[in-house]
Amino acid sequence: GRSASRATARRWLQQVGVADLAERRPQTLSGGQAQRVAVARALAAEPDLLLLDEPMAALDVAVTPALRHTLRAVLADRTVLLVTHDALDALLLADRVVVVDGGRVVEVGPTREVLARPRSAFAAQVAGLNLVSGTWEGAAVVNPSLTVRGLPTSAVAAGAEVVAVFSPSAVAVFPQAPAGSPRNSFEATITDVEPLGDRVRIRTLVGSQAVAAEVTPGAAADLALVPGSRVHLLVKAVEVAVHPTGS
C-alpha cells in the first residue's frame, strides 16, 4: 500500500544520504541532490539489474566525490551496468569493464587490469596514459612516427604487434635535447596546454603520434609552453611498459 511505498522511499533516501529532502519539491534540489534522489528511486524498485548512465555527469566537482562514495556503498553486491567516460568511476564502482570505441568492443576484462595495461588508444585515453602502437624490434616499439624503448611485461617475439604504455607524469619536457641522454627522446610540437589540478597537461604531436606530458604550473611558465612551441620529450625506458596487443 501507500504507507509501505512511503517507508521504502524513505529507507532508500536514508541510504543515499538525503532523507532530509523527502518533503522538498524536485525543482528545489541541487544537481547532486537530484542525482542521489534518482539513485534512491531506482533502487526502491529492487531491480535485478540497474543501469547508471553517466551518474556523475554535470555535477559540481565538490559534489562528485560524495555521490561516488554513496554509490560505492549502496551498489555493493548488486548487478549494475555503469556507463562512464571517467576512469575513477570505473575503478571505484566496477569490477569488470567493457571498452567501446566507435560502437565496437575493443577491450574487456577486470577494470584495474584494463586501465593499468590498456591495449587500445581509446582505453589509454580513458585511463589518462600514453599509448604507442607498433612492432617489437630489438628492445623498442617502432612505428612510422617514433621509436620507444621499454620493458616487455611478458615474452615478445621480434616483429610482434605491441603497444608501449607510459604515464604523462613520466615524460620530462625540455626546450632542447639534453646531450648524451640514454632515455627515449622525441622532438614534439605542443598542440594544447590544459590545467589539471596542481599540474598542467601538455599535449603534443611527435610526427602523427600524440604524446602527453605533465609539468608543474611553474615549469610551464618558465619554459613558455604554449601551443605551437617545439620541445623535446624524454622518457626513461624503465617507465615504459610494453604489452603484446593480442593478450
Protein backbone atom coordinates (compact mmCIF):
# COMPACT_ATOMS: atom_id res chain seq x y z
CA GLY A 1 0.00 0.00 0.00
CA ARG A 2 0.86 3.67 0.05
CA SER A 3 2.33 3.55 3.56
CA ALA A 4 4.65 0.70 2.59
CA SER A 5 5.76 2.61 -0.51
CA ARG A 6 6.48 5.70 1.58
CA ALA A 7 8.51 3.62 4.03
CA THR A 8 10.52 2.11 1.16
CA ALA A 9 11.13 5.54 -0.35
CA ARG A 10 12.31 6.97 2.97
CA ARG A 11 14.56 3.96 3.58
CA TRP A 12 16.35 4.45 0.27
CA LEU A 13 16.54 8.21 0.69
CA GLN A 14 18.23 7.48 4.02
CA GLN A 15 20.61 5.01 2.32
CA VAL A 16 21.82 7.65 -0.14
CA GLY A 17 22.05 10.37 2.50
CA VAL A 18 19.15 12.64 1.52
CA ALA A 19 16.37 11.63 3.93
CA ASP A 20 16.10 15.28 5.00
CA LEU A 21 14.97 16.17 1.46
CA ALA A 22 11.89 13.93 1.46
CA GLU A 23 9.44 16.84 1.61
CA ARG A 24 11.29 19.04 -0.88
CA ARG A 25 9.95 19.70 -4.38
CA PRO A 26 12.14 18.40 -7.25
CA GLN A 27 12.82 21.84 -8.71
CA THR A 28 14.40 23.00 -5.43
CA LEU A 29 17.09 20.30 -5.45
CA SER A 30 20.69 20.89 -6.48
CA GLY A 31 22.29 18.71 -9.15
CA GLY A 32 23.98 16.45 -6.62
CA GLN A 33 20.81 16.12 -4.54
CA ALA A 34 18.74 15.29 -7.62
CA GLN A 35 21.23 12.60 -8.66
CA ARG A 36 21.07 10.97 -5.22
CA VAL A 37 17.28 11.03 -5.27
CA ALA A 38 17.34 9.44 -8.75
CA VAL A 39 19.53 6.62 -7.43
CA ALA A 40 17.18 6.10 -4.47
CA ARG A 41 14.18 6.00 -6.82
CA ALA A 42 15.86 3.37 -8.99
CA LEU A 43 16.91 1.20 -6.04
CA ALA A 44 13.48 1.39 -4.40
CA ALA A 45 12.13 -0.84 -7.17
CA GLU A 46 14.63 -3.56 -6.13
CA PRO A 47 15.75 -4.16 -9.74
CA ASP A 48 17.68 -7.28 -10.74
CA LEU A 49 19.83 -5.07 -12.99
CA LEU A 50 20.47 -1.36 -12.50
CA LEU A 51 21.60 0.85 -15.40
CA LEU A 52 23.52 4.00 -14.48
CA ASP A 53 24.27 6.24 -17.46
CA GLU A 54 26.98 8.80 -16.61
CA PRO A 55 25.76 9.27 -13.00
CA MET A 56 28.41 11.93 -12.29
CA ALA A 57 27.74 13.97 -15.43
CA ALA A 58 27.12 17.71 -14.99
CA LEU A 59 27.80 17.58 -11.24
CA ASP A 60 29.83 20.18 -9.39
CA VAL A 61 33.35 18.95 -8.66
CA ALA A 62 32.70 19.37 -4.93
CA VAL A 63 29.64 17.09 -5.08
CA THR A 64 31.06 14.25 -7.18
CA PRO A 65 33.23 12.55 -4.50
CA ALA A 66 30.31 12.32 -2.08
CA LEU A 67 27.97 10.79 -4.67
CA ARG A 68 30.71 8.39 -5.79
CA HIS A 69 31.16 7.28 -2.16
CA THR A 70 27.40 6.82 -1.80
CA LEU A 71 27.16 4.72 -4.96
CA ARG A 72 30.10 2.57 -3.89
CA ALA A 73 28.29 1.77 -0.64
CA VAL A 74 24.74 1.18 -1.91
CA LEU A 75 25.70 -0.70 -5.09
CA ALA A 76 27.85 -3.31 -3.34
CA ASP A 77 26.67 -6.86 -4.16
CA ARG A 78 24.29 -5.58 -6.84
CA THR A 79 24.38 -6.17 -10.58
CA VAL A 80 24.97 -2.79 -12.20
CA LEU A 81 25.66 -1.67 -15.76
CA LEU A 82 27.57 1.60 -15.49
CA VAL A 83 28.19 3.85 -18.49
CA THR A 84 31.03 6.31 -17.90
CA HIS A 85 33.96 8.09 -19.52
CA ASP A 86 35.62 8.63 -16.12
CA ALA A 87 38.39 6.19 -15.19
CA LEU A 88 37.92 6.91 -11.47
CA ASP A 89 34.23 6.00 -11.65
CA ALA A 90 35.14 2.74 -13.36
CA LEU A 91 37.90 1.92 -10.86
CA LEU A 92 35.78 2.60 -7.78
CA LEU A 93 32.42 1.27 -8.95
CA ALA A 94 33.09 -1.53 -11.45
CA ASP A 95 34.65 -4.99 -11.14
CA ARG A 96 34.87 -5.51 -14.89
CA VAL A 97 34.97 -3.10 -17.80
CA VAL A 98 33.98 -3.24 -21.45
CA VAL A 99 35.68 -0.53 -23.53
CA VAL A 100 33.59 0.52 -26.54
CA ASP A 101 35.10 2.73 -29.24
CA GLY A 102 33.06 3.77 -32.26
CA GLY A 103 30.39 1.20 -31.46
CA ARG A 104 32.94 -1.64 -31.33
CA VAL A 105 34.18 -3.51 -28.25
CA VAL A 106 37.96 -3.05 -28.14
CA GLU A 107 38.81 -4.37 -24.65
CA VAL A 108 37.15 -6.49 -21.96
CA GLY A 109 38.49 -7.53 -18.58
CA PRO A 110 38.96 -6.71 -14.90
CA THR A 111 38.77 -2.95 -14.50
CA ARG A 112 42.13 -2.41 -12.84
CA GLU A 113 43.96 -4.60 -15.34
CA VAL A 114 42.42 -2.97 -18.41
CA LEU A 115 43.05 0.58 -17.18
CA ALA A 116 46.57 -0.16 -15.95
CA ARG A 117 47.54 -2.07 -19.10
CA PRO A 118 45.42 -0.72 -21.96
CA ARG A 119 45.91 -2.18 -25.42
CA SER A 120 43.79 0.29 -27.37
CA ALA A 121 44.20 4.02 -27.87
CA PHE A 122 40.72 4.74 -26.51
CA ALA A 123 41.25 2.74 -23.31
CA ALA A 124 44.56 4.53 -22.79
CA GLN A 125 42.82 7.88 -23.28
CA VAL A 126 40.22 6.99 -20.65
CA ALA A 127 42.96 5.82 -18.28
CA GLY A 128 44.98 9.00 -18.87
CA LEU A 129 48.00 7.15 -20.26
CA ASN A 130 50.15 7.46 -23.37
CA LEU A 131 49.97 4.54 -25.79
CA VAL A 132 52.19 3.96 -28.80
CA SER A 133 51.34 1.08 -31.15
CA GLY A 134 54.00 -0.57 -33.29
CA THR A 135 56.15 -3.63 -33.83
CA TRP A 136 58.73 -5.04 -31.43
CA GLU A 137 62.18 -4.63 -32.93
CA GLY A 138 65.21 -5.21 -30.76
CA ALA A 139 64.40 -3.53 -27.47
CA ALA A 140 61.96 -0.97 -28.83
CA VAL A 141 58.47 -0.37 -30.17
CA VAL A 142 58.73 1.05 -33.67
CA ASN A 143 56.13 2.88 -35.74
CA PRO A 144 56.45 5.48 -38.54
CA SER A 145 56.47 8.43 -36.10
CA LEU A 146 58.83 7.32 -33.35
CA THR A 147 60.78 4.54 -31.65
CA VAL A 148 60.11 3.88 -27.95
CA ARG A 149 62.39 1.75 -25.79
CA GLY A 150 60.67 -0.06 -22.96
CA LEU A 151 60.38 -3.19 -20.85
CA PRO A 152 58.10 -6.05 -22.00
CA THR A 153 55.67 -7.36 -19.38
CA SER A 154 55.83 -10.82 -20.99
CA ALA A 155 57.79 -12.63 -23.69
CA VAL A 156 57.55 -10.80 -27.02
CA ALA A 157 58.72 -12.20 -30.36
CA ALA A 158 60.59 -9.99 -32.81
CA GLY A 159 58.18 -8.36 -35.23
CA ALA A 160 55.16 -8.86 -32.96
CA GLU A 161 52.46 -6.19 -32.76
CA VAL A 162 52.79 -4.46 -29.38
CA VAL A 163 51.89 -1.29 -27.50
CA ALA A 164 54.13 0.87 -25.34
CA VAL A 165 52.29 2.42 -22.39
CA PHE A 166 53.60 5.17 -20.11
CA SER A 167 52.21 7.86 -17.85
CA PRO A 168 52.29 11.55 -18.81
CA SER A 169 53.93 12.16 -15.42
CA ALA A 170 56.91 10.07 -16.62
CA VAL A 171 57.53 12.45 -19.53
CA ALA A 172 60.05 15.25 -18.94
CA VAL A 173 59.86 18.38 -21.10
CA PHE A 174 62.94 20.34 -22.24
CA PRO A 175 63.40 23.29 -24.60
CA GLN A 176 66.37 21.50 -26.24
CA ALA A 177 67.52 17.89 -26.30
CA PRO A 178 69.88 17.21 -23.36
CA ALA A 179 73.26 15.98 -24.56
CA GLY A 180 74.11 12.32 -24.19
CA SER A 181 70.81 11.21 -22.66
CA PRO A 182 70.25 7.42 -22.91
CA ARG A 183 66.50 7.87 -22.50
CA ASN A 184 63.78 7.97 -25.12
CA SER A 185 64.00 11.42 -26.67
CA PHE A 186 61.42 12.88 -29.06
CA GLU A 187 61.11 16.26 -30.73
CA ALA A 188 57.49 17.34 -30.44
CA THR A 189 55.10 20.19 -31.21
CA ILE A 190 52.74 21.34 -28.45
CA THR A 191 49.09 21.19 -29.51
CA ASP A 192 47.36 22.08 -26.23
CA VAL A 193 48.12 23.17 -22.67
CA GLU A 194 45.48 22.11 -20.14
CA PRO A 195 45.32 22.86 -16.38
CA LEU A 196 44.82 19.64 -14.43
CA GLY A 197 44.54 20.23 -10.69
CA ASP A 198 48.01 21.12 -9.39
CA ARG A 199 49.61 20.04 -12.67
CA VAL A 200 49.49 21.14 -16.30
CA ARG A 201 48.86 18.59 -19.06
CA ILE A 202 50.95 19.29 -22.16
CA ARG A 203 49.56 17.62 -25.28
CA THR A 204 51.98 17.21 -28.17
CA LEU A 205 52.46 15.54 -31.51
CA VAL A 206 55.58 13.58 -32.41
CA GLY A 207 55.02 13.21 -36.12
CA SER A 208 51.43 11.95 -36.14
CA GLN A 209 51.74 10.30 -32.70
CA ALA A 210 50.04 12.02 -29.75
CA VAL A 211 52.15 12.13 -26.57
CA ALA A 212 51.11 13.88 -23.35
CA ALA A 213 53.32 15.16 -20.54
CA GLU A 214 52.58 16.67 -17.14
CA VAL A 215 54.53 19.51 -15.55
CA THR A 216 54.03 21.96 -12.72
CA PRO A 217 52.43 25.35 -13.48
CA GLY A 218 55.77 26.96 -12.63
CA ALA A 219 57.62 24.80 -15.15
CA ALA A 220 55.00 25.54 -17.82
CA ALA A 221 55.51 29.27 -17.25
CA ASP A 222 59.32 29.09 -17.07
CA LEU A 223 59.53 27.08 -20.29
CA ALA A 224 56.89 29.25 -22.02
CA LEU A 225 54.95 26.15 -23.03
CA VAL A 226 52.24 27.26 -25.45
CA PRO A 227 50.56 25.62 -28.45
CA GLY A 228 52.87 25.65 -31.45
CA SER A 229 56.08 25.52 -29.40
CA ARG A 230 58.72 22.94 -30.26
CA VAL A 231 60.03 20.93 -27.30
CA HIS A 232 61.96 17.77 -26.53
CA LEU A 233 60.31 14.99 -24.54
CA LEU A 234 62.35 12.50 -22.53
CA VAL A 235 61.08 9.23 -21.03
CA LYS A 236 63.13 6.63 -19.19
CA ALA A 237 62.84 3.16 -20.72
CA VAL A 238 62.05 1.72 -17.27
CA GLU A 239 58.90 3.88 -17.20
CA VAL A 240 57.59 2.30 -20.42
CA ALA A 241 55.64 -0.98 -20.22
CA VAL A 242 55.38 -2.99 -23.43
CA HIS A 243 52.38 -5.31 -23.90
CA PRO A 244 51.53 -7.66 -26.77
CA THR A 245 48.31 -6.47 -28.40
CA GLY A 246 46.85 -9.95 -28.65
CA SER A 247 46.83 -10.87 -24.94
